[in-house]
Short mmCIF file of C-alpha atoms and ligand atoms in Angstrom, two decimals:
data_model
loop_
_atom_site.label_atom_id
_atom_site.label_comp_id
_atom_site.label_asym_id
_atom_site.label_seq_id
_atom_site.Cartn_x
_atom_site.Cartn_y
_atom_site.Cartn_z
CA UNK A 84 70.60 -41.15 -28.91
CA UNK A 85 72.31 -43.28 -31.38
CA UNK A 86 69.94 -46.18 -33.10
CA UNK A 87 71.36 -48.48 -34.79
CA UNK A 88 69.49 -49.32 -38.38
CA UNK A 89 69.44 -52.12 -40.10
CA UNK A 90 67.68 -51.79 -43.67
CA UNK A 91 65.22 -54.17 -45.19
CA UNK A 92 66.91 -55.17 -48.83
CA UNK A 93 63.44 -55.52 -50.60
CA UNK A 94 60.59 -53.41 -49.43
CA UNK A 95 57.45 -55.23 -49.80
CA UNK A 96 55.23 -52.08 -50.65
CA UNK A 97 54.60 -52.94 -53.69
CA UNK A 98 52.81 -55.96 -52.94
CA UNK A 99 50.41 -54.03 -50.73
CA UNK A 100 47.03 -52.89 -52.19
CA UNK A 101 46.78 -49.97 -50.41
CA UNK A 102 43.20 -49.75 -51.50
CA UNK A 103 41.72 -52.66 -49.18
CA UNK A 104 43.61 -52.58 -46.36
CA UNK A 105 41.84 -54.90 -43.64
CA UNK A 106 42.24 -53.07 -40.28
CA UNK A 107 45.80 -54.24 -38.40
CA UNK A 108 47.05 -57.01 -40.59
CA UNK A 109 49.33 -55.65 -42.61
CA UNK A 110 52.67 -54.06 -41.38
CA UNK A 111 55.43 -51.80 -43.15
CA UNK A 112 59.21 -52.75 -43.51
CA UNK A 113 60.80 -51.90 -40.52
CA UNK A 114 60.32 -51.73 -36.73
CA UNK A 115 62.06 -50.32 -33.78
CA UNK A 116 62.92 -51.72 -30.47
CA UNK A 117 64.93 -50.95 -27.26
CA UNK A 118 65.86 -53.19 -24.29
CA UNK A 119 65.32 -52.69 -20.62
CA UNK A 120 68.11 -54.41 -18.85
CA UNK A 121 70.35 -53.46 -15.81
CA UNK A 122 67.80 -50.66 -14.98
CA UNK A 123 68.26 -48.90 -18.15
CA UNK A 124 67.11 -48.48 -21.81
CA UNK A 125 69.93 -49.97 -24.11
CA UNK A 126 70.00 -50.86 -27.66
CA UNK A 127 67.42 -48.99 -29.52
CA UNK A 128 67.54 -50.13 -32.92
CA UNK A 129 65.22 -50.35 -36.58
CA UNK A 130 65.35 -53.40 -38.39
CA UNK A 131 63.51 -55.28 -40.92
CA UNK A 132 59.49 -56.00 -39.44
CA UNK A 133 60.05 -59.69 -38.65
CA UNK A 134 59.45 -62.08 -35.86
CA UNK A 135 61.56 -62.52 -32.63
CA UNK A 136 62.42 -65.37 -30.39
CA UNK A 137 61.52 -65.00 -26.49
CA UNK A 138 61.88 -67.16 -23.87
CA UNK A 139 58.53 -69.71 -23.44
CA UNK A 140 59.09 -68.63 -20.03
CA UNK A 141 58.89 -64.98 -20.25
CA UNK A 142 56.52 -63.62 -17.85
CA UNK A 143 55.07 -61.67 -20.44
CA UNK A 144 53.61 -64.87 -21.27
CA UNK A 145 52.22 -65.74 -17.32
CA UNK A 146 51.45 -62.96 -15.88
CA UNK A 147 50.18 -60.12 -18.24
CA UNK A 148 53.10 -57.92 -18.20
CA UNK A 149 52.08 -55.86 -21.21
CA UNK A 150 51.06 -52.63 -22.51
CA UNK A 151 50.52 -50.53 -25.48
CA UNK A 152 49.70 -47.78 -27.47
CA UNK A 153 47.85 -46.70 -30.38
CA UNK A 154 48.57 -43.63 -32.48
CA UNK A 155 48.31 -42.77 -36.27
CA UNK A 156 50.77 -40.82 -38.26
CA UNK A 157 48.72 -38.50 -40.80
CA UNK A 158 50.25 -36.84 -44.13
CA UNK A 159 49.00 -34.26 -46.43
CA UNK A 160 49.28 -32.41 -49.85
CA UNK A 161 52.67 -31.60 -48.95
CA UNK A 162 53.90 -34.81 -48.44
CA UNK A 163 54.46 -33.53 -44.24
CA UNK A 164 53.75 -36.32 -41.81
CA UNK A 165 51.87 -35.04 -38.68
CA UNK A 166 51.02 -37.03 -35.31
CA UNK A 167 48.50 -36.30 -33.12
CA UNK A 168 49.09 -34.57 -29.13
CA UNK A 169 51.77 -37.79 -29.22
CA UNK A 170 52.70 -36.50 -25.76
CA UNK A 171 49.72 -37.93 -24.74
CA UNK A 172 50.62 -40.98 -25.68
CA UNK A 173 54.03 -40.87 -24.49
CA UNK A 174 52.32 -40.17 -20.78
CA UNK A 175 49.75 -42.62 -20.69
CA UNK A 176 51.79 -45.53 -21.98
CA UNK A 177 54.05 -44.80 -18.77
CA UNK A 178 50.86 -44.48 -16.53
CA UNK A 179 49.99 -47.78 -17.67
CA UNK A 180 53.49 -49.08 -17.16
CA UNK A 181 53.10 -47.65 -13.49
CA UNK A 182 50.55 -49.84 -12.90
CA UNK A 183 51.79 -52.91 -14.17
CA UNK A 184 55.18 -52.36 -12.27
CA UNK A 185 56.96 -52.00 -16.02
CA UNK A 186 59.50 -49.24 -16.30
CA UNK A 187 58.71 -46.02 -17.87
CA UNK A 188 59.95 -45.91 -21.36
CA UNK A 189 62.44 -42.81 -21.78
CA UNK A 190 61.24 -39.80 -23.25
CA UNK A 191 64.35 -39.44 -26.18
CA UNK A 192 64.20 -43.59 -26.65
CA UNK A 193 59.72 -42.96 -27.08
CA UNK A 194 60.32 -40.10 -29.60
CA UNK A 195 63.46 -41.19 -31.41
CA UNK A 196 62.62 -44.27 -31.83
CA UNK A 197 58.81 -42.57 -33.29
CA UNK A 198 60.59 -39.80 -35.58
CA UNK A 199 63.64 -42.33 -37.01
CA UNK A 200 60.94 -45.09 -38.08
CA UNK A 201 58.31 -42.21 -39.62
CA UNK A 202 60.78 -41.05 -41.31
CA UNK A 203 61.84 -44.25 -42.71
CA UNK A 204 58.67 -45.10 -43.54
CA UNK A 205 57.04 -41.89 -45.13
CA UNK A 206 56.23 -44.18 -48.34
CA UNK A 207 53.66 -46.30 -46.45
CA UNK A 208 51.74 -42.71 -45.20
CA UNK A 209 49.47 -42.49 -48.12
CA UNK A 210 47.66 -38.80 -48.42
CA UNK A 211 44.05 -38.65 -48.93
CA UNK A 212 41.47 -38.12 -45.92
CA UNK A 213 40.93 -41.36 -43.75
CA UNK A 214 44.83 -42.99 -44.71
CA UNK A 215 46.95 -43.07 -42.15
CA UNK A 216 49.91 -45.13 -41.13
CA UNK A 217 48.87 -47.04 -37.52
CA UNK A 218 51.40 -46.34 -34.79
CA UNK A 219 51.45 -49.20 -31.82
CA UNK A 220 54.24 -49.00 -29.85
CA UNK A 221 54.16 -51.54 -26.61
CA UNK A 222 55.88 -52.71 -23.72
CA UNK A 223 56.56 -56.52 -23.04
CA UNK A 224 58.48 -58.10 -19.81
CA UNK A 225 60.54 -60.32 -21.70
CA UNK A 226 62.79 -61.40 -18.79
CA UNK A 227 62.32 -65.58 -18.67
CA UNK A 228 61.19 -66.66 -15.06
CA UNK A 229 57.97 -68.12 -14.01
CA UNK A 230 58.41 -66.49 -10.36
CA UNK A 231 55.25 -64.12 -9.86
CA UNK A 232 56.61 -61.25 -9.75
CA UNK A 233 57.37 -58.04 -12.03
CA UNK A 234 60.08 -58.72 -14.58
CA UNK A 235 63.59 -57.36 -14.52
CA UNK A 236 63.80 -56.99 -18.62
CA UNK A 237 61.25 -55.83 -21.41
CA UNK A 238 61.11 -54.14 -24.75
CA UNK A 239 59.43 -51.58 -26.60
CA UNK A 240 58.55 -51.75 -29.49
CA UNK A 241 57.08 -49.94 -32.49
CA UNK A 242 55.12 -51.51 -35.47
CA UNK A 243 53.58 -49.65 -38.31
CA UNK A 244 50.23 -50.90 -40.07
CA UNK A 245 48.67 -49.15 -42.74
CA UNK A 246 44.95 -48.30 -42.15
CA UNK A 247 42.30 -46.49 -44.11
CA UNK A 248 39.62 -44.93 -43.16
CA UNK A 249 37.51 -47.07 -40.93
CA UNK A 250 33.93 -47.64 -40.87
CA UNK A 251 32.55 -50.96 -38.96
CA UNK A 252 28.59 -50.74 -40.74
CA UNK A 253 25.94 -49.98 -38.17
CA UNK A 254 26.65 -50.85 -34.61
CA UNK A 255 24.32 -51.87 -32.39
CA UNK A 256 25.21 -52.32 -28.59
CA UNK A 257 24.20 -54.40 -25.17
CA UNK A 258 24.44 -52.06 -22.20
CA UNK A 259 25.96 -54.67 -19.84
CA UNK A 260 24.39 -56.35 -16.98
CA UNK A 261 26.69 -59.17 -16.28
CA UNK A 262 30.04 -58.79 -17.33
CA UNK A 263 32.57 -55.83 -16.42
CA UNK A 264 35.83 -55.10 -18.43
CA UNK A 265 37.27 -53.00 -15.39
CA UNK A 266 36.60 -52.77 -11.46
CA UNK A 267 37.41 -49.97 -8.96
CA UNK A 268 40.85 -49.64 -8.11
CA UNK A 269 41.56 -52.17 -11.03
CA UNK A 270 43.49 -51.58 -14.42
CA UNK A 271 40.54 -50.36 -16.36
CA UNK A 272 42.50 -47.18 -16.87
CA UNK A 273 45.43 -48.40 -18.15
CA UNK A 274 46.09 -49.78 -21.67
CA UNK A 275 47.02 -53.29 -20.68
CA UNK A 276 46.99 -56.29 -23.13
CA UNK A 277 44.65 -58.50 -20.58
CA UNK A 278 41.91 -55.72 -20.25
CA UNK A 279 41.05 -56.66 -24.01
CA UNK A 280 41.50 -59.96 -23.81
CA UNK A 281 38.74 -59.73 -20.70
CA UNK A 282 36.67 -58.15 -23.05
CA UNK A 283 36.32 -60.86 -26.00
CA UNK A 284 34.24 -63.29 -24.26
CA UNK A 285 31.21 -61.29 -23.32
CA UNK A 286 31.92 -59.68 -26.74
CA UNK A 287 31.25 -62.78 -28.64
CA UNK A 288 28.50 -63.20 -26.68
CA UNK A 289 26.92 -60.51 -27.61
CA UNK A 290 28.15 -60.64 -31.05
CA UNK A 291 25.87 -63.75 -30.85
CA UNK A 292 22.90 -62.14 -30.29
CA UNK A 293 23.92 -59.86 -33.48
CA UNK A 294 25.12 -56.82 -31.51
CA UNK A 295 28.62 -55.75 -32.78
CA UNK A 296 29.83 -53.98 -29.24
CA UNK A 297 29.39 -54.10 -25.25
CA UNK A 298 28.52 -50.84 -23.58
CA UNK A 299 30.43 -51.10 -20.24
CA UNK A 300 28.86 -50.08 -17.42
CA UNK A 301 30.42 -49.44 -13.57
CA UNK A 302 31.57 -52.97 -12.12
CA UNK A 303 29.34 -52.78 -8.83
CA UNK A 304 26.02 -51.42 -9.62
CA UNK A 305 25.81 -51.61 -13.73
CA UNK A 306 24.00 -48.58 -13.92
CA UNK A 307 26.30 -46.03 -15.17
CA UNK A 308 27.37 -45.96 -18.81
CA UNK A 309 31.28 -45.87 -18.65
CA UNK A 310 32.83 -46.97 -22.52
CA UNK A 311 31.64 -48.53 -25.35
CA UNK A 312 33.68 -51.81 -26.40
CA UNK A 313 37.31 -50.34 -26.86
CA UNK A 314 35.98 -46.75 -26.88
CA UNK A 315 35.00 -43.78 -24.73
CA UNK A 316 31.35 -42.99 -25.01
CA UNK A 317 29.29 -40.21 -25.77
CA UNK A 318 25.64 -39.68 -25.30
CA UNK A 319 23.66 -36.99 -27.01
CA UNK A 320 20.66 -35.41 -25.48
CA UNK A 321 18.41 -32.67 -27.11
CA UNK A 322 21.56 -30.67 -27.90
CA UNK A 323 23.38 -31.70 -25.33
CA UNK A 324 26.73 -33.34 -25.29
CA UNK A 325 27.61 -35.87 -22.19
CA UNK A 326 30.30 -37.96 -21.35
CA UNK A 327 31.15 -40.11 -17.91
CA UNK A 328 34.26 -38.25 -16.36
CA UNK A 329 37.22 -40.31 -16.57
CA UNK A 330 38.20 -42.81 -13.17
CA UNK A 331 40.28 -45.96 -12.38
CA UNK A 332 37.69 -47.92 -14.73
CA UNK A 333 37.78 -45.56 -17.34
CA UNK A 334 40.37 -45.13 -20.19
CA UNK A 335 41.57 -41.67 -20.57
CA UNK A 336 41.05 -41.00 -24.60
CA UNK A 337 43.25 -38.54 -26.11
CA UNK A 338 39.94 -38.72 -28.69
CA UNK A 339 37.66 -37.91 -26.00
CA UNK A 340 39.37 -35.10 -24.23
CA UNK A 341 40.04 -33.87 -27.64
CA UNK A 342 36.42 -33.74 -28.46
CA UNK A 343 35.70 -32.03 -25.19
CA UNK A 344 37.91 -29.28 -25.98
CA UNK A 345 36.59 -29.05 -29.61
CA UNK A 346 32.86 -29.12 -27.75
CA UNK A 347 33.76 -26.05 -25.51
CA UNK A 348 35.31 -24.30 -28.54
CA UNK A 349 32.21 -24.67 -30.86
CA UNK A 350 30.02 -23.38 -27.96
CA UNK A 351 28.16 -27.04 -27.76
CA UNK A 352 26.80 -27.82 -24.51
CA UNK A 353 29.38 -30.38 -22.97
CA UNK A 354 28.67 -32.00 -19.68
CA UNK A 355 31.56 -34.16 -17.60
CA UNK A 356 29.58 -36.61 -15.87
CA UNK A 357 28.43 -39.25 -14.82
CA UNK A 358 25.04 -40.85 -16.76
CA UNK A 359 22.80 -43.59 -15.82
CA UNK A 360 21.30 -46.71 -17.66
CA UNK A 361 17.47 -45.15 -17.54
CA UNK A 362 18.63 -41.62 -17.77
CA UNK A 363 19.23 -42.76 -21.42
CA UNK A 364 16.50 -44.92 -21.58
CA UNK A 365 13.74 -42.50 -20.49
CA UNK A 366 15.56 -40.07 -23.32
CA UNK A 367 15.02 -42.30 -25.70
CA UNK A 368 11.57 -43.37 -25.14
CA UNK A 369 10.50 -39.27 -25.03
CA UNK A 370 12.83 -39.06 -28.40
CA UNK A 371 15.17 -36.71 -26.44
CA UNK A 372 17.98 -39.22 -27.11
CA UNK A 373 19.50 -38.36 -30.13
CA UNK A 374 23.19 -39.66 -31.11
CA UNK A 375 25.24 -41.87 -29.15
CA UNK A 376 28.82 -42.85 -30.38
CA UNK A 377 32.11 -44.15 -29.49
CA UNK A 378 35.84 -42.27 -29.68
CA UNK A 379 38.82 -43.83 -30.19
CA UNK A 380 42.34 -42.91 -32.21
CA UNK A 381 41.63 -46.23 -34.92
CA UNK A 382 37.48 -45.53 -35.79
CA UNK A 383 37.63 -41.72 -34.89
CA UNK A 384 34.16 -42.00 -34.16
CA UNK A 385 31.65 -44.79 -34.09
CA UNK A 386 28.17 -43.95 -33.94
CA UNK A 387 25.64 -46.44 -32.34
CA UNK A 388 22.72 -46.80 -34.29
CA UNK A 389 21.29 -48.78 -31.74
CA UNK A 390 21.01 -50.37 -28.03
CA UNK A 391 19.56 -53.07 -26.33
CA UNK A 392 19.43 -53.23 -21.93
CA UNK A 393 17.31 -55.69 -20.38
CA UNK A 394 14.42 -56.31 -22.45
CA UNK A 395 14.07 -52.79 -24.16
CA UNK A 396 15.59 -52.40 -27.37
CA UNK A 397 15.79 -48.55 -29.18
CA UNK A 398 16.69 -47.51 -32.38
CA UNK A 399 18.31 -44.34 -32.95
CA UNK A 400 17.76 -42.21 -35.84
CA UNK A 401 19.39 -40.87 -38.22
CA UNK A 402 20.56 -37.07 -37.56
CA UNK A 403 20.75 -34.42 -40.32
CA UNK A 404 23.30 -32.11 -38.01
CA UNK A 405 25.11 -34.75 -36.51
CA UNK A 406 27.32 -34.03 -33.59
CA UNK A 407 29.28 -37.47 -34.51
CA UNK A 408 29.93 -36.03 -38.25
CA UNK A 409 30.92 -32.60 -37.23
CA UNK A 410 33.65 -33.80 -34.37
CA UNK A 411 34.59 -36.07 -37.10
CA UNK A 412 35.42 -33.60 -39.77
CA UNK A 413 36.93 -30.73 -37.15
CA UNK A 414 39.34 -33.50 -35.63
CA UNK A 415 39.95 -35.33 -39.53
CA UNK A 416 40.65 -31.79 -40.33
CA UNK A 417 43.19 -30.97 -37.46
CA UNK A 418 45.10 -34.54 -38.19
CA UNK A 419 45.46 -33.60 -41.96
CA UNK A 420 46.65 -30.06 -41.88
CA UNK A 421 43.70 -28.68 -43.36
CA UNK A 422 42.49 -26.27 -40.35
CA UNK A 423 43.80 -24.38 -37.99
CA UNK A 424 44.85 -26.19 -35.05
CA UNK A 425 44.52 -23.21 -32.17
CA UNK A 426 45.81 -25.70 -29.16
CA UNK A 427 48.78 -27.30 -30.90
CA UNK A 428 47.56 -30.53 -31.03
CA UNK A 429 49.04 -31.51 -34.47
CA UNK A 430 53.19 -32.31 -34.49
CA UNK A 431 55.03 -32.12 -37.70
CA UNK A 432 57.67 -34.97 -37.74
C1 PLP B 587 42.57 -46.78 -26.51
C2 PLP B 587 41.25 -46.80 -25.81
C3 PLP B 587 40.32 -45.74 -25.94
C4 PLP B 587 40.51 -44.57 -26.87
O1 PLP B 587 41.62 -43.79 -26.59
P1 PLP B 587 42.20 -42.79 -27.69
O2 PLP B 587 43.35 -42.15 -27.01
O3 PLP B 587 41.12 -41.83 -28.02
O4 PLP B 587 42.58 -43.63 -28.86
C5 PLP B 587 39.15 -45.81 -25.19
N1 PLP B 587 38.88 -46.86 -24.39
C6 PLP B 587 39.74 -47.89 -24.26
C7 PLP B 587 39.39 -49.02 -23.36
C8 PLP B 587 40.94 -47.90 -24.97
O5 PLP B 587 41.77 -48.95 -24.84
#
């Protein structure tokens, strides 16, 4: 695949402090994109991070047409840049694309377009634990036409953001009652643009109430625990690790299976299934309950400190053998080249 590359003529590097990055706001110098036209993938090219013009009417814009990815690229004392089990990436985004009648981006246009922009970017990969360089490449219907219908033309994209290691302060949760973020046989398991932007509201709300995250629970009966805000969710109980199997409403986290695996490996007691509202409730109130916390590619892990349902509110506290700390540190140490990595899951680029 040839891509065509356009250089920046200044990088703006320099002008980054590297040492307070805020989360997602601050992108490198170039960025690659392809077209969908005519049924195929043309034009894959890197230029110079900048904005674009699009039609007001591209459906995009009306009717939701969007998906995405997130992904970090990890370096280490050798100055090699890893990714993470990227194939898994590559799939879902195309799942997702399914079922938002997009096109499936092409394998070589997903990975050449990945490898070409790493490698021009290696300088914004800083080593060191906890940096990474933020991968999110997306798909938008760009094709202008307010006819309700899926789109004839799109991109994909890739933009690069610096991150460092991320750590939100204590969160505390609601276990929701009202709202839902995803509904059987909905998009819940896809990564589309609008199931965040369903999320916000009942976010702020809670944010209101001084709670920094929603723990979703199933749309129809809200009494299984399904994800917590933008995360999959994991509940601890006397030693034992469990997490709701994945479904339409669920988000299949390349975090979470990962964790899974690294549970079985470490001879933890891992169970796939589903878990109810006062399973966790009676847990906590006996003390049995004793980490719960979030997985995601950008956080790693969250842990909750604490969670309110109803009236009841718990506390959690503090563990000296954390399960959240030591899936942090095996899966940090995977990413960074400083384990072994017996299933392959780390790609040098
Ligand atoms: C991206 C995402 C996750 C985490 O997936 P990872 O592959 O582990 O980053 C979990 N839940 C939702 C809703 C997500 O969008």
């Amino acid at each position: 695949m040839d891509i065509d590359i356009q250089l920046i003529e200044q990088s703006k590097i320099d002008s980054v402090d590297f040492n307070n990055l805020n989360f997602g706001r601050t992108f490198s110098d170039h960025m690659f994109t392809c077209d969908f036209k005519n049924g195929e993938w043309t034009n894959p090219r890197i230029t110079p991070y900048a904005p674009f013009t699009l039609e007001p009417s591209a459906r995009v814009f009306h009717y939701g047409q969007a998906v995405f990815e997130g992904m970090k690229a990890y370096k280490d004392d050798n100055d090699d840049i890893f990714l993470f089990r990227p194939d898994e990436n590559f799939d879902r985004i195309n799942k997702s694309a399914e079922r938002l009648a997009m096109p499936p981006v092409a394998e070589d246009v997903f990975f050449e377009g990945l490898k070409k922009l790493l490698h021009l970017e290696k300088k914004w990969i800083k080593k060191g634990l906890g940096n990474s360089l933020y991968l999110r490449p997306f798909i938008i219907a760009t094709e202008g036409a307010i006819a309700a219908s899926p789109a004839e033309e799109y991109k994909f994209m890739i933009i690069c953001s610096p991150a460092q290691s991320y750590y939100g302060g204590d969160v505390r949760v609601i276990i929701a009652e009202k709202y839902s973020r995803s509904a059987d046989g909905g998009v819940g398991y896809a990564k589309a643009a609008g199931n965040y932007a369903a999320q916000f509201y009942p976010t702020s709300l809670a944010h209101k109430e001084g709670y920094q995250q929603i723990i979703w629970t199933d749309a129809s009966t809200h009494e299984y625990l399904e994800e917590a805000g933008t995360m999959n969710i994991f509940f601890r109980i006397g030693d034992k690790l469990i997490t709701a199997p994945n479904n339409d409403r669920i988000l299949d986290g390349v975090t979470r299976k990962s964790i899974i695996q690294l549970a079985k490996d470490n001879n933890i007691d891992i169970e796939v299934r589903r878990v109810t509202v006062s399973e966790i409730k009676d847990a906590a109130r006996v003390g049995e309950l004793k980490e719960i916390f979030g997985s995601g590619t950008a956080a790693v892990i969250n842990p909750i400190k604490g969670f309110k349902h109803d009236k009841d509110s718990f506390e959690l506290a503090d563990q000296e053998n954390s399960y959240a700390r030591f899936f942090k540190e095996k899966l940090l140490n995977i990413q960074y080249n400083k384990s072994e990595d017996k299933h392959g899951w780390r790609v040098k680029i």
